[in-house]
Amino acid sequence: MHRTRYTYDDEVSSSYGRCYLIPRDLPHQRVVHNAVDIDPAPDDRSTGLDVYGNIDTYFHVHTPHTELVVTGTSIVDVDPVDAGLLVGPAARTPWEQARPGVVGPPSAIEFVLDLDPPEIGEAVTEYAASVFTPGRPLIEAVTDLTSRIHTDFTYRSGSTAISTRVATVMGRREGVCQDFARVAIACLRSVGLAGRYESGYLATDPPPGRERIFGADASHAWAAVWLPDGRWLPFDPTNDKLVDERHVTVAWGRDYDDVPPLRGVIYTDATRSEIEVSVDVSPIDLDPGADLPPDAEQACGPESKAVTHAD
């Protein structure tokens, strides 16, 4: 469950919003159930696909309010990592041969282009050059990049903002998952590889001997690199690992700005507002007696390998 709660010190007369809270259906990930609840109930809402195939929800609340709560709830069936992807020729090819400019379609080449304003500076170029040495297998270079960012950068909540540039993160050597994903993507693009920003959730485990605390999780972000066979290899620099069955993919784009969980515009005389965000991600057992939505039991069968329940 991903819940965002806004409170205002004066009445909001109208609120427009767009959110990415519904996970994608992918070969390794099946959405069993999802719902996006908005309170107050919107007078107008719609769900569609953006240019990258992500599911977005638009809403417009006309009812005067001082509090707005948007809640996304999903049940997702996720498979472990495909071992064949990691040892196949596309992943083992020298990284120079994985540049989409040589063998890729325009849809992949788009992810090679730098952002505006540019993020590929001297610090990024030098950092990437130490990883992408001539002839190195792509999978080896990407796992090395993942580990280096994990080691060289300190995770510090609140140390950056959404608007923080990659150059600032490179200089400070600290940030959060969105920053580390963006650093990795800038490094990929600096050598001509296609890098994709992916957002979603990660099921985390509590410390040994401690009960799981609901609401302690947060939305997560990672990067992915394009492979010459047309697939993408996602990796998580924050946790020094490849993306696996504990990751739930919601949306992807060229950068965070393409897929923020929630953004919008309000009309109000309020001078102060507060936001609270909580994310709960936990595994569940899909047995015959499980208390699930009616369509959930039909969508998951005995061959399900792993289930992540965002609730």
PDB file of C-alpha atoms in Angstrom:
ATOM      1  CA  MET A   1       0.000   0.000   0.000  1.00  0.00           C
ATOM      2  CA  HIS A   2       1.306   3.436  -0.980  1.00  0.00           C
ATOM      3  CA  ARG A   3      -0.584   6.214   0.823  1.00  0.00           C
ATOM      4  CA  THR A   4       0.008   9.944   0.356  1.00  0.00           C
ATOM      5  CA  ARG A   5      -1.813  12.370   2.639  1.00  0.00           C
ATOM      6  CA  TYR A   6      -1.854  16.131   2.055  1.00  0.00           C
ATOM      7  CA  THR A   7      -3.208  18.551   4.669  1.00  0.00           C
ATOM      8  CA  TYR A   8      -3.743  22.289   4.203  1.00  0.00           C
ATOM      9  CA  ASP A   9      -4.326  25.175   6.613  1.00  0.00           C
ATOM     10  CA  ASP A  10      -7.111  26.528   4.428  1.00  0.00           C
ATOM     11  CA  GLU A  11      -9.715  25.105   2.118  1.00  0.00           C
ATOM     12  CA  VAL A  12      -8.685  23.784  -1.291  1.00  0.00           C
ATOM     13  CA  SER A  13     -11.371  24.507  -3.851  1.00  0.00           C
ATOM     14  CA  SER A  14     -10.002  22.330  -6.655  1.00  0.00           C
ATOM     15  CA  SER A  15      -7.250  19.722  -6.951  1.00  0.00           C
ATOM     16  CA  TYR A  16      -5.842  18.166 -10.114  1.00  0.00           C
ATOM     17  CA  GLY A  17      -3.521  15.161  -9.863  1.00  0.00           C
ATOM     18  CA  ARG A  18      -1.677  12.537 -11.862  1.00  0.00           C
ATOM     19  CA  CYS A  19      -0.204   9.439 -10.227  1.00  0.00           C
ATOM     20  CA  TYR A  20       1.776   6.323 -11.083  1.00  0.00           C
ATOM     21  CA  LEU A  21       0.637   3.797  -8.489  1.00  0.00           C
ATOM     22  CA  ILE A  22      -0.366   0.750 -10.562  1.00  0.00           C
ATOM     23  CA  PRO A  23       2.477  -1.758 -11.204  1.00  0.00           C
ATOM     24  CA  ARG A  24       3.219  -2.892 -14.755  1.00  0.00           C
ATOM     25  CA  ASP A  25       2.374  -6.321 -16.130  1.00  0.00           C
ATOM     26  CA  LEU A  26       5.692  -7.797 -17.318  1.00  0.00           C
ATOM     27  CA  PRO A  27       6.977 -11.243 -18.335  1.00  0.00           C
ATOM     28  CA  HIS A  28       8.361 -11.733 -14.812  1.00  0.00           C
ATOM     29  CA  GLN A  29       5.681  -9.733 -12.968  1.00  0.00           C
ATOM     30  CA  ARG A  30       1.918 -10.218 -12.934  1.00  0.00           C
ATOM     31  CA  VAL A  31      -0.504  -7.795 -11.312  1.00  0.00           C
ATOM     32  CA  VAL A  32      -3.126  -9.848  -9.498  1.00  0.00           C
ATOM     33  CA  HIS A  33      -5.110  -6.939  -8.093  1.00  0.00           C
ATOM     34  CA  ASN A  34      -4.807  -3.161  -7.926  1.00  0.00           C
ATOM     35  CA  ALA A  35      -6.841  -0.178  -6.815  1.00  0.00           C
ATOM     36  CA  VAL A  36      -6.266   3.555  -6.530  1.00  0.00           C
ATOM     37  CA  ASP A  37      -8.524   5.241  -3.961  1.00  0.00           C
ATOM     38  CA  ILE A  38      -8.845   9.026  -3.713  1.00  0.00           C
ATOM     39  CA  ASP A  39     -10.507  10.860  -0.815  1.00  0.00           C
ATOM     40  CA  PRO A  40     -12.447  13.108  -1.306  1.00  0.00           C
ATOM     41  CA  ALA A  41     -13.871  11.195  -4.232  1.00  0.00           C
ATOM     42  CA  PRO A  42     -12.880  12.876  -7.514  1.00  0.00           C
ATOM     43  CA  ASP A  43     -15.511  14.380  -9.772  1.00  0.00           C
ATOM     44  CA  ASP A  44     -13.488  13.236 -12.757  1.00  0.00           C
ATOM     45  CA  ARG A  45     -10.860  10.510 -13.138  1.00  0.00           C
ATOM     46  CA  SER A  46      -9.353   8.386 -15.875  1.00  0.00           C
ATOM     47  CA  THR A  47      -6.699   5.718 -16.298  1.00  0.00           C
ATOM     48  CA  GLY A  48      -4.502   5.363 -19.354  1.00  0.00           C
ATOM     49  CA  LEU A  49      -1.051   4.595 -20.739  1.00  0.00           C
ATOM     50  CA  ASP A  50       1.718   7.127 -21.156  1.00  0.00           C
ATOM     51  CA  VAL A  51       4.297   7.145 -23.951  1.00  0.00           C
ATOM     52  CA  TYR A  52       6.396   4.485 -22.165  1.00  0.00           C
ATOM     53  CA  GLY A  53       3.482   2.141 -21.533  1.00  0.00           C
ATOM     54  CA  ASN A  54       3.158   3.012 -17.843  1.00  0.00           C
ATOM     55  CA  ILE A  55      -0.300   3.109 -16.277  1.00  0.00           C
ATOM     56  CA  ASP A  56      -1.213   6.563 -15.012  1.00  0.00           C
ATOM     57  CA  THR A  57      -4.287   7.835 -13.210  1.00  0.00           C
ATOM     58  CA  TYR A  58      -5.653  11.372 -13.596  1.00  0.00           C
ATOM     59  CA  PHE A  59      -8.133  12.893 -11.176  1.00  0.00           C
ATOM     60  CA  HIS A  60      -9.894  16.170 -10.474  1.00  0.00           C
ATOM     61  CA  VAL A  61     -11.464  16.881  -7.075  1.00  0.00           C
ATOM     62  CA  HIS A  62     -13.995  19.744  -7.072  1.00  0.00           C
ATOM     63  CA  THR A  63     -15.223  19.146  -3.520  1.00  0.00           C
ATOM     64  CA  PRO A  64     -13.766  21.742  -1.098  1.00  0.00           C
ATOM     65  CA  HIS A  65     -11.334  20.018   1.246  1.00  0.00           C
ATOM     66  CA  THR A  66      -8.474  20.556   3.702  1.00  0.00           C
ATOM     67  CA  GLU A  67      -7.144  17.011   3.353  1.00  0.00           C
ATOM     68  CA  LEU A  68      -6.458  14.849   0.301  1.00  0.00           C
ATOM     69  CA  VAL A  69      -5.528  11.162   0.596  1.00  0.00           C
ATOM     70  CA  VAL A  70      -4.414   9.067  -2.383  1.00  0.00           C
ATOM     71  CA  THR A  71      -3.908   5.342  -1.759  1.00  0.00           C
ATOM     72  CA  GLY A  72      -2.617   2.722  -4.173  1.00  0.00           C
ATOM     73  CA  THR A  73      -2.984  -0.949  -3.220  1.00  0.00           C
ATOM     74  CA  SER A  74      -1.669  -3.857  -5.287  1.00  0.00           C
ATOM     75  CA  ILE A  75      -1.046  -7.569  -5.135  1.00  0.00           C
ATOM     76  CA  VAL A  76       1.776  -8.596  -7.454  1.00  0.00           C
ATOM     77  CA  ASP A  77       3.236 -11.978  -8.377  1.00  0.00           C
ATOM     78  CA  VAL A  78       6.966 -11.646  -9.086  1.00  0.00           C
ATOM     79  CA  ASP A  79       9.396 -14.273 -10.394  1.00  0.00           C
ATOM     80  CA  PRO A  80      13.045 -14.645  -9.357  1.00  0.00           C
ATOM     81  CA  VAL A  81      15.778 -13.370 -11.668  1.00  0.00           C
ATOM     82  CA  ASP A  82      16.092 -15.271 -14.953  1.00  0.00           C
ATOM     83  CA  ALA A  83      19.548 -16.820 -14.657  1.00  0.00           C
ATOM     84  CA  GLY A  84      19.685 -17.189 -18.426  1.00  0.00           C
ATOM     85  CA  LEU A  85      19.557 -13.431 -18.811  1.00  0.00           C
ATOM     86  CA  LEU A  86      22.755 -13.033 -16.811  1.00  0.00           C
ATOM     87  CA  VAL A  87      24.843 -15.611 -18.639  1.00  0.00           C
ATOM     88  CA  GLY A  88      23.455 -15.182 -22.148  1.00  0.00           C
ATOM     89  CA  PRO A  89      25.439 -13.691 -25.026  1.00  0.00           C
ATOM     90  CA  ALA A  90      23.660 -10.320 -24.805  1.00  0.00           C
ATOM     91  CA  ALA A  91      24.828  -9.787 -21.222  1.00  0.00           C
ATOM     92  CA  ARG A  92      28.302 -11.229 -21.857  1.00  0.00           C
ATOM     93  CA  THR A  93      29.008  -9.161 -24.973  1.00  0.00           C
ATOM     94  CA  PRO A  94      31.674  -6.440 -24.713  1.00  0.00           C
ATOM     95  CA  TRP A  95      29.900  -3.311 -23.535  1.00  0.00           C
ATOM     96  CA  GLU A  96      30.943  -1.373 -26.659  1.00  0.00           C
ATOM     97  CA  GLN A  97      28.785  -3.716 -28.741  1.00  0.00           C
ATOM     98  CA  ALA A  98      25.734  -3.000 -26.551  1.00  0.00           C
ATOM     99  CA  ARG A  99      25.474   0.614 -27.655  1.00  0.00           C
ATOM    100  CA  PRO A 100      22.027   1.081 -29.246  1.00  0.00           C
ATOM    101  CA  GLY A 101      23.526   3.475 -31.764  1.00  0.00           C
ATOM    102  CA  VAL A 102      25.107   0.427 -33.428  1.00  0.00           C
ATOM    103  CA  VAL A 103      22.384  -2.220 -33.200  1.00  0.00           C
ATOM    104  CA  GLY A 104      19.409  -0.707 -31.387  1.00  0.00           C
ATOM    105  CA  PRO A 105      15.981   0.660 -32.320  1.00  0.00           C
ATOM    106  CA  PRO A 106      15.054   4.342 -31.908  1.00  0.00           C
ATOM    107  CA  SER A 107      13.088   3.476 -28.760  1.00  0.00           C
ATOM    108  CA  ALA A 108      16.356   2.425 -27.098  1.00  0.00           C
ATOM    109  CA  ILE A 109      18.451   5.231 -28.564  1.00  0.00           C
ATOM    110  CA  GLU A 110      16.185   7.730 -26.786  1.00  0.00           C
ATOM    111  CA  PHE A 111      17.562   6.442 -23.475  1.00  0.00           C
ATOM    112  CA  VAL A 112      21.144   7.250 -24.516  1.00  0.00           C
ATOM    113  CA  LEU A 113      20.428  10.970 -24.828  1.00  0.00           C
ATOM    114  CA  ASP A 114      21.439  13.282 -21.996  1.00  0.00           C
ATOM    115  CA  LEU A 115      18.832  15.300 -20.133  1.00  0.00           C
ATOM    116  CA  ASP A 116      18.146  19.030 -20.426  1.00  0.00           C
ATOM    117  CA  PRO A 117      19.885  20.602 -18.575  1.00  0.00           C
ATOM    118  CA  PRO A 118      22.735  18.108 -19.126  1.00  0.00           C
ATOM    119  CA  GLU A 119      23.740  15.675 -16.371  1.00  0.00           C
ATOM    120  CA  ILE A 120      26.821  14.145 -18.000  1.00  0.00           C
ATOM    121  CA  GLY A 121      29.665  16.250 -16.675  1.00  0.00           C
ATOM    122  CA  GLU A 122      33.374  15.680 -16.185  1.00  0.00           C
ATOM    123  CA  ALA A 123      32.894  13.896 -12.850  1.00  0.00           C
ATOM    124  CA  VAL A 124      30.433  11.441 -14.392  1.00  0.00           C
ATOM    125  CA  THR A 125      32.632  10.805 -17.419  1.00  0.00           C
ATOM    126  CA  GLU A 126      35.689  10.078 -15.281  1.00  0.00           C
ATOM    127  CA  TYR A 127      33.752   7.832 -12.910  1.00  0.00           C
ATOM    128  CA  ALA A 128      32.273   5.817 -15.771  1.00  0.00           C
ATOM    129  CA  ALA A 129      35.633   5.501 -17.542  1.00  0.00           C
ATOM    130  CA  SER A 130      37.072   3.621 -14.558  1.00  0.00           C
ATOM    131  CA  VAL A 131      34.308   1.015 -14.913  1.00  0.00           C
ATOM    132  CA  PHE A 132      33.779   0.690 -18.656  1.00  0.00           C
ATOM    133  CA  THR A 133      37.262  -0.358 -19.709  1.00  0.00           C
ATOM    134  CA  PRO A 134      37.849  -1.596 -23.280  1.00  0.00           C
ATOM    135  CA  GLY A 135      36.358  -4.993 -24.104  1.00  0.00           C
ATOM    136  CA  ARG A 136      34.864  -5.620 -20.682  1.00  0.00           C
ATOM    137  CA  PRO A 137      31.709  -7.807 -20.710  1.00  0.00           C
ATOM    138  CA  LEU A 138      28.603  -5.693 -20.199  1.00  0.00           C
ATOM    139  CA  ILE A 139      27.290  -7.676 -17.220  1.00  0.00           C
ATOM    140  CA  GLU A 140      30.675  -7.425 -15.496  1.00  0.00           C
ATOM    141  CA  ALA A 141      30.850  -3.659 -16.005  1.00  0.00           C
ATOM    142  CA  VAL A 142      27.275  -3.095 -14.825  1.00  0.00           C
ATOM    143  CA  THR A 143      27.693  -5.164 -11.656  1.00  0.00           C
ATOM    144  CA  ASP A 144      30.933  -3.311 -10.959  1.00  0.00           C
ATOM    145  CA  LEU A 145      29.172   0.045 -11.430  1.00  0.00           C
ATOM    146  CA  THR A 146      26.431  -1.141  -9.062  1.00  0.00           C
ATOM    147  CA  SER A 147      28.951  -2.084  -6.372  1.00  0.00           C
ATOM    148  CA  ARG A 148      31.049   1.053  -6.766  1.00  0.00           C
ATOM    149  CA  ILE A 149      28.111   3.401  -6.329  1.00  0.00           C
ATOM    150  CA  HIS A 150      26.980   1.395  -3.305  1.00  0.00           C
ATOM    151  CA  THR A 151      30.462   1.665  -1.784  1.00  0.00           C
ATOM    152  CA  ASP A 152      31.424   5.203  -2.788  1.00  0.00           C
ATOM    153  CA  PHE A 153      28.139   6.930  -1.925  1.00  0.00           C
ATOM    154  CA  THR A 154      26.452   7.179   1.462  1.00  0.00           C
ATOM    155  CA  TYR A 155      22.711   6.709   1.786  1.00  0.00           C
ATOM    156  CA  ARG A 156      21.415   9.657   3.774  1.00  0.00           C
ATOM    157  CA  SER A 157      17.696  10.364   3.885  1.00  0.00           C
ATOM    158  CA  GLY A 158      16.881  14.039   3.444  1.00  0.00           C
ATOM    159  CA  SER A 159      20.313  14.932   2.079  1.00  0.00           C
ATOM    160  CA  THR A 160      18.926  15.716  -1.377  1.00  0.00           C
ATOM    161  CA  ALA A 161      15.723  16.884  -3.027  1.00  0.00           C
ATOM    162  CA  ILE A 162      13.959  15.845  -6.212  1.00  0.00           C
ATOM    163  CA  SER A 163      15.610  18.788  -7.974  1.00  0.00           C
ATOM    164  CA  THR A 164      19.168  17.881  -6.882  1.00  0.00           C
ATOM    165  CA  ARG A 165      21.461  17.535  -9.884  1.00  0.00           C
ATOM    166  CA  VAL A 166      23.721  14.553 -10.553  1.00  0.00           C
ATOM    167  CA  ALA A 167      26.797  16.811 -10.325  1.00  0.00           C
ATOM    168  CA  THR A 168      25.806  17.748  -6.776  1.00  0.00           C
ATOM    169  CA  VAL A 169      25.406  14.107  -5.790  1.00  0.00           C
ATOM    170  CA  MET A 170      28.784  13.296  -7.338  1.00  0.00           C
ATOM    171  CA  GLY A 171      30.382  16.075  -5.305  1.00  0.00           C
ATOM    172  CA  ARG A 172      28.731  15.262  -1.994  1.00  0.00           C
ATOM    173  CA  ARG A 173      28.944  11.480  -2.438  1.00  0.00           C
ATOM    174  CA  GLU A 174      25.623  11.057  -0.649  1.00  0.00           C
ATOM    175  CA  GLY A 175      21.948  10.841  -1.479  1.00  0.00           C
ATOM    176  CA  VAL A 176      19.016   8.427  -1.680  1.00  0.00           C
ATOM    177  CA  CYS A 177      17.920   5.720  -4.105  1.00  0.00           C
ATOM    178  CA  GLN A 178      16.674   8.152  -6.768  1.00  0.00           C
ATOM    179  CA  ASP A 179      20.051   9.903  -6.759  1.00  0.00           C
ATOM    180  CA  PHE A 180      22.043   6.681  -7.065  1.00  0.00           C
ATOM    181  CA  ALA A 181      19.848   5.491  -9.926  1.00  0.00           C
ATOM    182  CA  ARG A 182      20.358   8.801 -11.728  1.00  0.00           C
ATOM    183  CA  VAL A 183      24.135   8.640 -11.218  1.00  0.00           C
ATOM    184  CA  ALA A 184      24.195   5.129 -12.689  1.00  0.00           C
ATOM    185  CA  ILE A 185      22.091   6.212 -15.667  1.00  0.00           C
ATOM    186  CA  ALA A 186      24.317   9.210 -16.345  1.00  0.00           C
ATOM    187  CA  CYS A 187      27.352   6.892 -16.307  1.00  0.00           C
ATOM    188  CA  LEU A 188      25.710   4.516 -18.793  1.00  0.00           C
ATOM    189  CA  ARG A 189      24.787   7.340 -21.144  1.00  0.00           C
ATOM    190  CA  SER A 190      28.255   8.873 -20.921  1.00  0.00           C
ATOM    191  CA  VAL A 191      29.679   5.821 -22.720  1.00  0.00           C
ATOM    192  CA  GLY A 192      26.846   5.506 -25.233  1.00  0.00           C
ATOM    193  CA  LEU A 193      24.756   2.882 -23.440  1.00  0.00           C
ATOM    194  CA  ALA A 194      21.004   3.192 -22.910  1.00  0.00           C
ATOM    195  CA  GLY A 195      20.026   3.812 -19.295  1.00  0.00           C
ATOM    196  CA  ARG A 196      16.463   3.701 -17.989  1.00  0.00           C
ATOM    197  CA  TYR A 197      15.055   5.073 -14.716  1.00  0.00           C
ATOM    198  CA  GLU A 198      12.715   2.592 -13.023  1.00  0.00           C
ATOM    199  CA  SER A 199      10.534   3.212  -9.998  1.00  0.00           C
ATOM    200  CA  GLY A 200       8.584   0.911  -7.731  1.00  0.00           C
ATOM    201  CA  TYR A 201       8.864  -0.796  -4.387  1.00  0.00           C
ATOM    202  CA  LEU A 202      11.216  -3.116  -2.514  1.00  0.00           C
ATOM    203  CA  ALA A 203      10.122  -5.607   0.133  1.00  0.00           C
ATOM    204  CA  THR A 204      12.474  -5.019   3.050  1.00  0.00           C
ATOM    205  CA  ASP A 205      13.164  -7.284   5.997  1.00  0.00           C
ATOM    206  CA  PRO A 206      13.191  -6.048   9.615  1.00  0.00           C
ATOM    207  CA  PRO A 207      16.351  -6.385  11.767  1.00  0.00           C
ATOM    208  CA  PRO A 208      16.843  -9.840  13.343  1.00  0.00           C
ATOM    209  CA  GLY A 209      14.511 -10.377  16.263  1.00  0.00           C
ATOM    210  CA  ARG A 210      12.349  -7.373  15.443  1.00  0.00           C
ATOM    211  CA  GLU A 211       8.776  -7.365  14.161  1.00  0.00           C
ATOM    212  CA  ARG A 212       8.062  -5.798  10.817  1.00  0.00           C
ATOM    213  CA  ILE A 213       6.880  -2.176  11.143  1.00  0.00           C
ATOM    214  CA  PHE A 214       4.210  -1.196   8.652  1.00  0.00           C
ATOM    215  CA  GLY A 215       4.734   2.167   7.025  1.00  0.00           C
ATOM    216  CA  ALA A 216       8.511   1.963   7.419  1.00  0.00           C
ATOM    217  CA  ASP A 217       9.114   1.189   3.761  1.00  0.00           C
ATOM    218  CA  ALA A 218       9.338   3.807   1.035  1.00  0.00           C
ATOM    219  CA  SER A 219       9.028   3.955  -2.712  1.00  0.00           C
ATOM    220  CA  HIS A 220      12.207   2.837  -4.430  1.00  0.00           C
ATOM    221  CA  ALA A 221      14.136   3.517  -7.627  1.00  0.00           C
ATOM    222  CA  TRP A 222      16.831   1.771  -9.634  1.00  0.00           C
ATOM    223  CA  ALA A 223      18.394   1.771 -13.100  1.00  0.00           C
ATOM    224  CA  ALA A 224      18.329  -0.558 -16.108  1.00  0.00           C
ATOM    225  CA  VAL A 225      20.660  -1.005 -19.071  1.00  0.00           C
ATOM    226  CA  TRP A 226      19.564  -2.031 -22.574  1.00  0.00           C
ATOM    227  CA  LEU A 227      20.863  -5.353 -23.915  1.00  0.00           C
ATOM    228  CA  PRO A 228      21.533  -6.085 -27.602  1.00  0.00           C
ATOM    229  CA  ASP A 229      18.783  -8.731 -27.639  1.00  0.00           C
ATOM    230  CA  GLY A 230      16.195  -6.052 -26.863  1.00  0.00           C
ATOM    231  CA  ARG A 231      15.753  -6.837 -23.185  1.00  0.00           C
ATOM    232  CA  TRP A 232      16.682  -4.595 -20.258  1.00  0.00           C
ATOM    233  CA  LEU A 233      18.816  -5.570 -17.278  1.00  0.00           C
ATOM    234  CA  PRO A 234      17.692  -3.715 -14.105  1.00  0.00           C
ATOM    235  CA  PHE A 235      20.132  -3.167 -11.234  1.00  0.00           C
ATOM    236  CA  ASP A 236      19.882  -1.551  -7.819  1.00  0.00           C
ATOM    237  CA  PRO A 237      22.937   0.523  -6.774  1.00  0.00           C
ATOM    238  CA  THR A 238      21.370   1.398  -3.415  1.00  0.00           C
ATOM    239  CA  ASN A 239      21.469  -2.245  -2.352  1.00  0.00           C
ATOM    240  CA  ASP A 240      24.381  -3.473  -4.518  1.00  0.00           C
ATOM    241  CA  LYS A 241      22.346  -6.094  -6.340  1.00  0.00           C
ATOM    242  CA  LEU A 242      20.489  -6.897  -9.508  1.00  0.00           C
ATOM    243  CA  VAL A 243      16.743  -6.391  -9.328  1.00  0.00           C
ATOM    244  CA  ASP A 244      15.035  -9.574  -8.137  1.00  0.00           C
ATOM    245  CA  GLU A 245      11.686 -10.917  -6.929  1.00  0.00           C
ATOM    246  CA  ARG A 246      11.615  -8.481  -3.999  1.00  0.00           C
ATOM    247  CA  HIS A 247      11.379  -5.532  -6.405  1.00  0.00           C
ATOM    248  CA  VAL A 248       7.982  -4.467  -7.745  1.00  0.00           C
ATOM    249  CA  THR A 249       8.212  -2.386 -10.924  1.00  0.00           C
ATOM    250  CA  VAL A 250       5.616   0.375 -11.243  1.00  0.00           C
ATOM    251  CA  ALA A 251       6.889   2.635 -14.030  1.00  0.00           C
ATOM    252  CA  TRP A 252       9.922   3.655 -16.065  1.00  0.00           C
ATOM    253  CA  GLY A 253      11.154   6.570 -18.127  1.00  0.00           C
ATOM    254  CA  ARG A 254      14.248   8.601 -18.914  1.00  0.00           C
ATOM    255  CA  ASP A 255      14.295  10.249 -15.490  1.00  0.00           C
ATOM    256  CA  TYR A 256      12.344  10.706 -12.264  1.00  0.00           C
ATOM    257  CA  ASP A 257      10.364  13.560 -13.792  1.00  0.00           C
ATOM    258  CA  ASP A 258       8.767  11.087 -16.225  1.00  0.00           C
ATOM    259  CA  VAL A 259       7.277   8.891 -13.490  1.00  0.00           C
ATOM    260  CA  PRO A 260       6.763  10.655 -10.123  1.00  0.00           C
ATOM    261  CA  PRO A 261       4.392   8.708  -7.855  1.00  0.00           C
ATOM    262  CA  LEU A 262       2.104  11.721  -7.524  1.00  0.00           C
ATOM    263  CA  ARG A 263       2.064  15.313  -8.705  1.00  0.00           C
ATOM    264  CA  GLY A 264      -0.623  17.908  -9.229  1.00  0.00           C
ATOM    265  CA  VAL A 265      -1.960  21.442  -8.981  1.00  0.00           C
ATOM    266  CA  ILE A 266      -4.296  22.909  -6.351  1.00  0.00           C
ATOM    267  CA  TYR A 267      -6.333  26.102  -6.092  1.00  0.00           C
ATOM    268  CA  THR A 268      -6.356  27.505  -2.561  1.00  0.00           C
ATOM    269  CA  ASP A 269      -5.554  30.442  -0.299  1.00  0.00           C
ATOM    270  CA  ALA A 270      -3.689  28.112   2.057  1.00  0.00           C
ATOM    271  CA  THR A 271      -0.233  29.296   3.109  1.00  0.00           C
ATOM    272  CA  ARG A 272       0.933  26.035   4.643  1.00  0.00           C
ATOM    273  CA  SER A 273       0.639  22.386   3.698  1.00  0.00           C
ATOM    274  CA  GLU A 274       2.028  19.094   4.951  1.00  0.00           C
ATOM    275  CA  ILE A 275       2.574  15.761   3.267  1.00  0.00           C
ATOM    276  CA  GLU A 276       2.770  12.298   4.819  1.00  0.00           C
ATOM    277  CA  VAL A 277       3.815   9.276   2.760  1.00  0.00           C
ATOM    278  CA  SER A 278       3.758   5.665   3.917  1.00  0.00           C
ATOM    279  CA  VAL A 279       4.554   2.534   1.934  1.00  0.00           C
ATOM    280  CA  ASP A 280       3.933  -0.997   3.173  1.00  0.00           C
ATOM    281  CA  VAL A 281       5.357  -3.910   1.170  1.00  0.00           C
ATOM    282  CA  SER A 282       5.151  -7.476   2.454  1.00  0.00           C
ATOM    283  CA  PRO A 283       5.067 -11.042   1.073  1.00  0.00           C
ATOM    284  CA  ILE A 284       1.880 -13.063   1.344  1.00  0.00           C
ATOM    285  CA  ASP A 285       0.917 -16.685   0.781  1.00  0.00           C
ATOM    286  CA  LEU A 286      -1.693 -17.198  -1.900  1.00  0.00           C
ATOM    287  CA  ASP A 287      -3.354 -20.274  -0.430  1.00  0.00           C
ATOM    288  CA  PRO A 288      -6.996 -21.238  -1.100  1.00  0.00           C
ATOM    289  CA  GLY A 289      -8.105 -19.653   2.170  1.00  0.00           C
ATOM    290  CA  ALA A 290      -6.384 -16.324   1.643  1.00  0.00           C
ATOM    291  CA  ASP A 291      -8.537 -13.229   2.024  1.00  0.00           C
ATOM    292  CA  LEU A 292      -8.059 -11.725  -1.437  1.00  0.00           C
ATOM    293  CA  PRO A 293     -10.180  -9.838  -3.935  1.00  0.00           C
ATOM    294  CA  PRO A 294     -12.375 -12.121  -6.121  1.00  0.00           C
ATOM    295  CA  ASP A 295     -10.145 -11.733  -9.183  1.00  0.00           C
ATOM    296  CA  ALA A 296      -6.956 -12.438  -7.255  1.00  0.00           C
ATOM    297  CA  GLU A 297      -7.579 -16.165  -6.782  1.00  0.00           C
ATOM    298  CA  GLN A 298      -8.152 -16.586 -10.503  1.00  0.00           C
ATOM    299  CA  ALA A 299      -4.979 -14.755 -11.511  1.00  0.00           C
ATOM    300  CA  CYS A 300      -2.530 -16.724  -9.345  1.00  0.00           C
ATOM    301  CA  GLY A 301      -2.085 -20.446  -9.736  1.00  0.00           C
ATOM    302  CA  PRO A 302       0.153 -23.108  -8.188  1.00  0.00           C
ATOM    303  CA  GLU A 303       3.048 -22.191 -10.486  1.00  0.00           C
ATOM    304  CA  SER A 304       3.531 -18.762  -8.893  1.00  0.00           C
ATOM    305  CA  LYS A 305       7.135 -18.438  -7.733  1.00  0.00           C
ATOM    306  CA  ALA A 306       7.080 -15.369  -5.548  1.00  0.00           C
ATOM    307  CA  VAL A 307       4.481 -12.921  -4.406  1.00  0.00           C
ATOM    308  CA  THR A 308       4.905  -9.409  -3.171  1.00  0.00           C
ATOM    309  CA  HIS A 309       1.868  -7.839  -1.576  1.00  0.00           C
ATOM    310  CA  ALA A 310       1.728  -4.068  -1.385  1.00  0.00           C
ATOM    311  CA  ASP A 311      -0.799  -3.754   1.382  1.00  0.00           C
TER     312      ASP A 311
END
